[in-house]
mmCIF file of C-alpha atoms in Angstrom:
data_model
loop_
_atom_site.group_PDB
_atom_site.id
_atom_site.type_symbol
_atom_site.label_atom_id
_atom_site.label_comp_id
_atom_site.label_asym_id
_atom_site.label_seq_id
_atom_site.Cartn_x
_atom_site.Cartn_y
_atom_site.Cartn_z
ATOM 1 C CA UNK A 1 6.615 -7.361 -16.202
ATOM 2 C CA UNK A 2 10.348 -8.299 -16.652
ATOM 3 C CA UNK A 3 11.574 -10.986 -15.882
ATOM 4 C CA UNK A 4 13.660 -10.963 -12.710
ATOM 5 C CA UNK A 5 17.120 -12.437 -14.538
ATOM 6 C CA UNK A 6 16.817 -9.276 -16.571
ATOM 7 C CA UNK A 7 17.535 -7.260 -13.413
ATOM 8 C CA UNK A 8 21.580 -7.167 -13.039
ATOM 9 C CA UNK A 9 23.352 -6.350 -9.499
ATOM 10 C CA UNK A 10 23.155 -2.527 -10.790
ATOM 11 C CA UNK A 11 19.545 -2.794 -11.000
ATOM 12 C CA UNK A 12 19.011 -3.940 -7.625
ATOM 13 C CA UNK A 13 21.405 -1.990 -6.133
ATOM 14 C CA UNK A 14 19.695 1.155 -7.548
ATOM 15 C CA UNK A 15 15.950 -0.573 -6.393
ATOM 16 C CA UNK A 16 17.694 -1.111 -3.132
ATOM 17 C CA UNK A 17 18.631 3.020 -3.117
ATOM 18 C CA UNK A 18 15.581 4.055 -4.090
ATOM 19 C CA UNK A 19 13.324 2.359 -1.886
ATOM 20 C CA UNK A 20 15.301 3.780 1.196
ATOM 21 C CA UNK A 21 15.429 7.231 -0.381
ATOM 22 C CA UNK A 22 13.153 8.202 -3.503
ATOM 23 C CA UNK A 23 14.373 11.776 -3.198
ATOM 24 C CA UNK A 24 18.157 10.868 -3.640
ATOM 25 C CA UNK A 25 19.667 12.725 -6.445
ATOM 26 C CA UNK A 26 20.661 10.660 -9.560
ATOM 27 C CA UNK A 27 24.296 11.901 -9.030
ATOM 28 C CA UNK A 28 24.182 10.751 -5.651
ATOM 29 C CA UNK A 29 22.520 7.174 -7.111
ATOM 30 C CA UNK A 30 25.129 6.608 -9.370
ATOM 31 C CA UNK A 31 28.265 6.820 -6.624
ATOM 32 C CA UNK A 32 26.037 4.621 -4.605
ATOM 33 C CA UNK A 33 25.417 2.445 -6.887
ATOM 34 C CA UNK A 34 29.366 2.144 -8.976
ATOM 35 C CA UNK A 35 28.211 3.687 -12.886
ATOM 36 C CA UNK A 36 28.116 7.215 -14.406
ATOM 37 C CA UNK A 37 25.350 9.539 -13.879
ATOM 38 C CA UNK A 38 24.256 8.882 -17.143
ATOM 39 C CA UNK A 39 24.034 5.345 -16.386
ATOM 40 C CA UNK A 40 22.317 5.197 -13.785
ATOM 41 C CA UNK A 41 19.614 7.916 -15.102
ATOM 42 C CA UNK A 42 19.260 5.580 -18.439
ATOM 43 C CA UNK A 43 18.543 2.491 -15.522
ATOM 44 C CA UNK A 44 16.205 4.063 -13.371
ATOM 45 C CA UNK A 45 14.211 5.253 -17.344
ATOM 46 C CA UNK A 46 14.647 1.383 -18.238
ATOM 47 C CA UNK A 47 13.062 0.138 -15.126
ATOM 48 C CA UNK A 48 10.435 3.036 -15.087
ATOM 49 C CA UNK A 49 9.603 1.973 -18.680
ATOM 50 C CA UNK A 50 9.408 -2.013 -17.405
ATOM 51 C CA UNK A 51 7.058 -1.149 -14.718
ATOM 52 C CA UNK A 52 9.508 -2.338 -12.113
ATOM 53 C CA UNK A 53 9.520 1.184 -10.386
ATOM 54 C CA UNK A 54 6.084 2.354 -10.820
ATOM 55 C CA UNK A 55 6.045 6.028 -8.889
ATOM 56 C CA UNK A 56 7.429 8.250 -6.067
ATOM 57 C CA UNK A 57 5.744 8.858 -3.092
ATOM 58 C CA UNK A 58 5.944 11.157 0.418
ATOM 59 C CA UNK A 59 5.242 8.913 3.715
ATOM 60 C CA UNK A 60 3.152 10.729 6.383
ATOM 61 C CA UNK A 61 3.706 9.771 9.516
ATOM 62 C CA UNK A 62 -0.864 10.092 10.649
ATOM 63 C CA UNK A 63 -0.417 11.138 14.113
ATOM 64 C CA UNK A 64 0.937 14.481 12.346
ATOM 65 C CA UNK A 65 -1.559 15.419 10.762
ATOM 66 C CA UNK A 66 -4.334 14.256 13.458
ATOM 67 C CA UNK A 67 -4.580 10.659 12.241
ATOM 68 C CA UNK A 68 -3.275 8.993 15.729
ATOM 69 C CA UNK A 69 -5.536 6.049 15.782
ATOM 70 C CA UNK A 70 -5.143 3.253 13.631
ATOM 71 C CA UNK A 71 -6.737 -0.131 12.591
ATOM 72 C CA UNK A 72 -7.201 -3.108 10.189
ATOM 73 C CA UNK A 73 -10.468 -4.351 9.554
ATOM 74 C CA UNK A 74 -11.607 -7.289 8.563
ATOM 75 C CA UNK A 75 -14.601 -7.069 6.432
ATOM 76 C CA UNK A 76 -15.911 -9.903 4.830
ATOM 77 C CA UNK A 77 -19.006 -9.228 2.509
ATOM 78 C CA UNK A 78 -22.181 -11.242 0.496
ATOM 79 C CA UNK A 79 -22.370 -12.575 -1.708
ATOM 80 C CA UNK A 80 -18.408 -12.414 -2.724
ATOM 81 C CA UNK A 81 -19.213 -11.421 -6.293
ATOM 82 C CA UNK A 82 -18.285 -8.867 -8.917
ATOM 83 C CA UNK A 83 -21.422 -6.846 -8.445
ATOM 84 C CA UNK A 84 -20.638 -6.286 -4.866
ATOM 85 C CA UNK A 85 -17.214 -5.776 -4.976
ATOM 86 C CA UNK A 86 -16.381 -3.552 -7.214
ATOM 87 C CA UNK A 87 -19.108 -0.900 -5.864
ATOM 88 C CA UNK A 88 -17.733 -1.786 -2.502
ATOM 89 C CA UNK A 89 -13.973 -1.336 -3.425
ATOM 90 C CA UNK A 90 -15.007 2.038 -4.663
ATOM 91 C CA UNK A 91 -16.506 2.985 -1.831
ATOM 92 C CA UNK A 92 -13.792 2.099 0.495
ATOM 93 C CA UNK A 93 -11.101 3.984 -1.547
ATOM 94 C CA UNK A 94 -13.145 7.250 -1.373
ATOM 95 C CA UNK A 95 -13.216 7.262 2.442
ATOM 96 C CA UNK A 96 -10.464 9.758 3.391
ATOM 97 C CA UNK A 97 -9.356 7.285 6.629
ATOM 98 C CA UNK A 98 -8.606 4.442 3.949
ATOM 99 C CA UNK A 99 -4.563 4.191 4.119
ATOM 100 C CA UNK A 100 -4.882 0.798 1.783
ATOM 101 C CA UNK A 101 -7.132 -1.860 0.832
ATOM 102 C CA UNK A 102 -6.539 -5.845 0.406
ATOM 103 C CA UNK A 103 -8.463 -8.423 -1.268
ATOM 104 C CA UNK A 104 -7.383 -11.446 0.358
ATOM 105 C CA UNK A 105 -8.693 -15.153 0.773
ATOM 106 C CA UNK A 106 -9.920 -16.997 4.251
ATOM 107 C CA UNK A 107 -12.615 -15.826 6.543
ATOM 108 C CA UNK A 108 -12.480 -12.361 5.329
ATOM 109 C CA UNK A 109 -12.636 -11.120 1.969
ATOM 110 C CA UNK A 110 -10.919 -7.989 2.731
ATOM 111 C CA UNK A 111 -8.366 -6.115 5.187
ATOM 112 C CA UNK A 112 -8.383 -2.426 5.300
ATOM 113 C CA UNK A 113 -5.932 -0.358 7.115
ATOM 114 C CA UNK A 114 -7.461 2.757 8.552
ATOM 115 C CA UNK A 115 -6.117 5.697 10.279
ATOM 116 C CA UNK A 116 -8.547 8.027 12.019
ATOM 117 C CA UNK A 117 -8.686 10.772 14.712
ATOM 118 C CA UNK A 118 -9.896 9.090 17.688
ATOM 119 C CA UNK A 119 -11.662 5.709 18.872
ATOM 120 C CA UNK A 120 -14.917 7.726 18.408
ATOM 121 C CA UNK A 121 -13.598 8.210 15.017
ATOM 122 C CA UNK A 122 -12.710 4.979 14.353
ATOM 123 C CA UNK A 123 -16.002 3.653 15.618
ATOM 124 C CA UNK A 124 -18.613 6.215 13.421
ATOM 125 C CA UNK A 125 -16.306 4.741 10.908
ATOM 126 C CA UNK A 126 -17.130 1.443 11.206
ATOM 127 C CA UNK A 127 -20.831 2.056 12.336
ATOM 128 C CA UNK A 128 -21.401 4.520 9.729
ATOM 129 C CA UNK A 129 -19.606 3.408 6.344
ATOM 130 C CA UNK A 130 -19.419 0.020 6.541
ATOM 131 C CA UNK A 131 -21.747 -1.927 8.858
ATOM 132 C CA UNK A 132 -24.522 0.035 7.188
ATOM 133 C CA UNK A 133 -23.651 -1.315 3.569
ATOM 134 C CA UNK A 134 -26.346 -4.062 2.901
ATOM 135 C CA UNK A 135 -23.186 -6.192 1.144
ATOM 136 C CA UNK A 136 -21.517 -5.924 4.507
ATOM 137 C CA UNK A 137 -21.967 -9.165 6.665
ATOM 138 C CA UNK A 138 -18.991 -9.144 9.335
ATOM 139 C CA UNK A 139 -16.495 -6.260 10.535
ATOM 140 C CA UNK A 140 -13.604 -7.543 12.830
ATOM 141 C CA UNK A 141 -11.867 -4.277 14.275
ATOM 142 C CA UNK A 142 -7.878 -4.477 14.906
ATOM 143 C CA UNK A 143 -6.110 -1.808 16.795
ATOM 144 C CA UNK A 144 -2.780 -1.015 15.203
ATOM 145 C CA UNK A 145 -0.268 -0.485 18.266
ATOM 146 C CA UNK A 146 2.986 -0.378 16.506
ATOM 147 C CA UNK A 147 4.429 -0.997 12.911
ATOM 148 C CA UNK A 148 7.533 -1.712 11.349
ATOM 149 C CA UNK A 149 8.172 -1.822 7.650
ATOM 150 C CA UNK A 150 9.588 -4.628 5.751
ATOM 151 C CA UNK A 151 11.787 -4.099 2.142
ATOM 152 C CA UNK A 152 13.034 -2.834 0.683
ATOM 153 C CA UNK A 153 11.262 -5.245 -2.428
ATOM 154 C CA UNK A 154 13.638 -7.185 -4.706
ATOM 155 C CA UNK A 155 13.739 -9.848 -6.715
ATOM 156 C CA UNK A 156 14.457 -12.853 -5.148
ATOM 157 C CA UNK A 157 17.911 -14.830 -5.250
#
């Protein structure tokens, strides 16, 4: 990873762009952002190439597509060792109603953000994939009511 003091103000004006509009057109990038076209399409290859920008994605909005219930659960398993969690992780990232998956430290050893069809979804979710899994010892169930998105990322000042 690069260090952040080899990002200049074009850099992370261009991050900046991009992570309010992936689809922008490199023409469009460069007038946003003050060089040439060139420029800018030999900065966004230099940052691709650092790993700084590491893909391009399309953001669903679930309830579209019949995903209108949503949750984070806290799942905490045992023991909390390698042999666990790796088959677990694996698991989890197969379900189709896994949006992302955390490994994180305190009471739980992991929060997953789901987004299912219904409650009844949500709870033959929980019932049925992960309460069942010897490795599991706790579930905590959080309905998601609203969200609001942070970013864009940068480095910091």
């Amino acid at each position: 990873m690069p260090d952040t003091e080899t990002l200049d103000s074009v850099d992370v004006a261009i991050l900046r762009t991009l992570q309010a509009d992936g689809r922008i057109a490199n023409k469009d990038l460069a007038a946003q952002v003050g060089v040439a076209p060139s420029t800018c399409l030999d900065r966004v290859a230099k940052l691709r190439r650092l790993g700084v920008i590491t893909g391009y994605a399309a953001t669903v909005a679930p309830e579209t597509v019949g995903r209108s219930v949503q949750a984070l659960l806290s799942v905490q398993v045992q023991p909390h060792a390698r042999p666990v969690v790796d088959p677990f992780v694996q698991h989890v990232l197969s379900l189709p109603e896994t949006v992302a998956l955390h490994h994180v430290t305190g009471a739980s050893d992991f929060i997953v953000h789901v987004a299912c069809s219904s409650t009844a979804d949500l709870q033959r979710l929980v019932l049925d994939e992960y309460t069942t899994r010897r490795e599991v010892g706790r579930v905590e169930t959080h309905l998601i009511f609203s969200t609001w998105t942070g970013g864009p990322i940068l480095p910091p000042r």
